[in-house]
PDB file of C-alpha atoms in Angstrom:
ATOM      1  CA  MET A   3     -25.126 -34.951  15.958  1.00  0.00           C
ATOM      2  CA  THR A   4     -25.399 -32.157  18.498  1.00  0.00           C
ATOM      3  CA  LYS A   5     -28.197 -31.969  21.061  1.00  0.00           C
ATOM      4  CA  ILE A   6     -29.070 -28.414  22.107  1.00  0.00           C
ATOM      5  CA  LYS A   7     -31.672 -26.643  24.180  1.00  0.00           C
ATOM      6  CA  VAL A   8     -33.599 -23.877  22.435  1.00  0.00           C
ATOM      7  CA  GLN A   9     -35.352 -20.871  23.931  1.00  0.00           C
ATOM      8  CA  MET A  10     -37.695 -18.834  21.711  1.00  0.00           C
ATOM      9  CA  PHE A  11     -39.500 -15.575  22.381  1.00  0.00           C
ATOM     10  CA  VAL A  12     -42.463 -14.502  20.228  1.00  0.00           C
ATOM     11  CA  ARG A  13     -43.864 -10.972  20.212  1.00  0.00           C
ATOM     12  CA  LEU A  14     -47.588 -11.580  19.716  1.00  0.00           C
ATOM     13  CA  SER A  15     -48.396  -8.181  18.188  1.00  0.00           C
ATOM     14  CA  ASP A  16     -46.361  -8.806  14.997  1.00  0.00           C
ATOM     15  CA  LEU A  17     -45.044 -12.418  15.383  1.00  0.00           C
ATOM     16  CA  GLN A  18     -41.401 -11.327  15.554  1.00  0.00           C
ATOM     17  CA  VAL A  19     -39.247 -14.108  17.048  1.00  0.00           C
ATOM     18  CA  GLU A  20     -35.839 -14.411  18.655  1.00  0.00           C
ATOM     19  CA  ILE A  21     -34.355 -17.881  19.152  1.00  0.00           C
ATOM     20  CA  PHE A  22     -31.387 -18.726  21.363  1.00  0.00           C
ATOM     21  CA  GLU A  23     -29.452 -22.018  21.291  1.00  0.00           C
ATOM     22  CA  LEU A  24     -28.088 -23.189  24.652  1.00  0.00           C
ATOM     23  CA  SER A  25     -26.054 -25.999  26.225  1.00  0.00           C
ATOM     24  CA  PRO A  26     -24.776 -27.974  23.199  1.00  0.00           C
ATOM     25  CA  GLU A  27     -23.947 -31.636  23.857  1.00  0.00           C
ATOM     26  CA  GLY A  28     -21.760 -33.693  21.544  1.00  0.00           C
ATOM     27  CA  ASN A  29     -18.329 -33.674  19.951  1.00  0.00           C
ATOM     28  CA  ALA A  30     -18.950 -31.277  17.047  1.00  0.00           C
ATOM     29  CA  PRO A  31     -18.049 -27.601  17.476  1.00  0.00           C
ATOM     30  CA  PHE A  32     -21.235 -25.590  17.907  1.00  0.00           C
ATOM     31  CA  GLU A  33     -21.602 -21.794  18.068  1.00  0.00           C
ATOM     32  CA  THR A  34     -24.219 -20.534  20.561  1.00  0.00           C
ATOM     33  CA  GLY A  35     -23.063 -16.930  20.973  1.00  0.00           C
ATOM     34  CA  GLY A  36     -25.810 -15.052  19.182  1.00  0.00           C
ATOM     35  CA  SER A  37     -29.429 -15.478  18.172  1.00  0.00           C
ATOM     36  CA  HIS A  38     -31.831 -16.045  15.301  1.00  0.00           C
ATOM     37  CA  ARG A  39     -34.141 -13.064  14.703  1.00  0.00           C
ATOM     38  CA  GLY A  40     -37.015 -13.166  12.295  1.00  0.00           C
ATOM     39  CA  LYS A  41     -40.723 -13.725  11.827  1.00  0.00           C
ATOM     40  CA  LEU A  42     -43.238 -16.479  12.495  1.00  0.00           C
ATOM     41  CA  SER A  43     -45.841 -16.832   9.726  1.00  0.00           C
ATOM     42  CA  LYS A  44     -49.469 -15.969  10.515  1.00  0.00           C
ATOM     43  CA  ASP A  45     -50.460 -19.631  10.081  1.00  0.00           C
ATOM     44  CA  PHE A  46     -47.661 -20.677  12.538  1.00  0.00           C
ATOM     45  CA  GLN A  47     -46.202 -23.033   9.895  1.00  0.00           C
ATOM     46  CA  ARG A  48     -42.919 -21.238   9.040  1.00  0.00           C
ATOM     47  CA  ILE A  49     -40.115 -19.248  10.623  1.00  0.00           C
ATOM     48  CA  GLU A  50     -37.745 -17.163   8.499  1.00  0.00           C
ATOM     49  CA  ALA A  51     -34.848 -15.792  10.541  1.00  0.00           C
ATOM     50  CA  GLN A  52     -31.301 -14.509  10.371  1.00  0.00           C
ATOM     51  CA  TRP A  53     -28.582 -15.822  12.694  1.00  0.00           C
ATOM     52  CA  THR A  54     -26.055 -13.252  13.910  1.00  0.00           C
ATOM     53  CA  THR A  55     -23.124 -14.188  16.139  1.00  0.00           C
ATOM     54  CA  THR A  56     -22.325 -11.906  19.039  1.00  0.00           C
ATOM     55  CA  ALA A  57     -18.519 -12.040  18.761  1.00  0.00           C
ATOM     56  CA  THR A  58     -17.884 -11.797  15.007  1.00  0.00           C
ATOM     57  CA  LYS A  59     -21.247 -10.537  13.669  1.00  0.00           C
ATOM     58  CA  GLN A  60     -21.228 -13.340  11.073  1.00  0.00           C
ATOM     59  CA  ARG A  61     -24.666 -14.069   9.646  1.00  0.00           C
ATOM     60  CA  GLY A  62     -26.631 -16.991   8.310  1.00  0.00           C
ATOM     61  CA  ARG A  63     -30.216 -17.763   7.297  1.00  0.00           C
ATOM     62  CA  MET A  64     -32.660 -20.163   8.916  1.00  0.00           C
ATOM     63  CA  HIS A  65     -35.812 -21.442   7.203  1.00  0.00           C
ATOM     64  CA  LEU A  66     -38.074 -23.708   9.287  1.00  0.00           C
ATOM     65  CA  ARG A  67     -41.300 -25.352   8.140  1.00  0.00           C
ATOM     66  CA  ALA A  68     -43.760 -27.355  10.223  1.00  0.00           C
ATOM     67  CA  ALA A  69     -43.794 -31.081   9.446  1.00  0.00           C
ATOM     68  CA  GLN A  70     -46.957 -32.746   8.138  1.00  0.00           C
ATOM     69  CA  SER A  71     -46.729 -35.284  10.960  1.00  0.00           C
ATOM     70  CA  LEU A  72     -44.287 -35.793  13.756  1.00  0.00           C
ATOM     71  CA  THR A  73     -43.806 -38.208  16.604  1.00  0.00           C
ATOM     72  CA  CYS A  74     -41.957 -37.016  19.676  1.00  0.00           C
ATOM     73  CA  SER A  75     -40.898 -38.643  22.890  1.00  0.00           C
ATOM     74  CA  PRO A  76     -39.671 -36.898  26.029  1.00  0.00           C
ATOM     75  CA  ALA A  77     -35.938 -36.504  26.451  1.00  0.00           C
ATOM     76  CA  ALA A  78     -34.915 -38.203  29.678  1.00  0.00           C
ATOM     77  CA  SER A  79     -32.092 -35.755  30.451  1.00  0.00           C
ATOM     78  CA  MET A  80     -33.908 -32.468  29.842  1.00  0.00           C
TER      79      MET A  80
END
């Protein structure tokens, strides 16, 4: 498991998003040099984005969906 901080920017006019992953914690190797760019759905329930690394320009896809229900608790170290 890797714990990371995430920073996301949303352009309100067209719901374009850019997501950055920061400060990974844990033993697994984790690439943070790049960003996810894509679109937030109009109902705010999905994000479809493409990850592109800064150094190698490798790409990947990210598909996020909102959960039906979720319980969260504050992270003590954040």
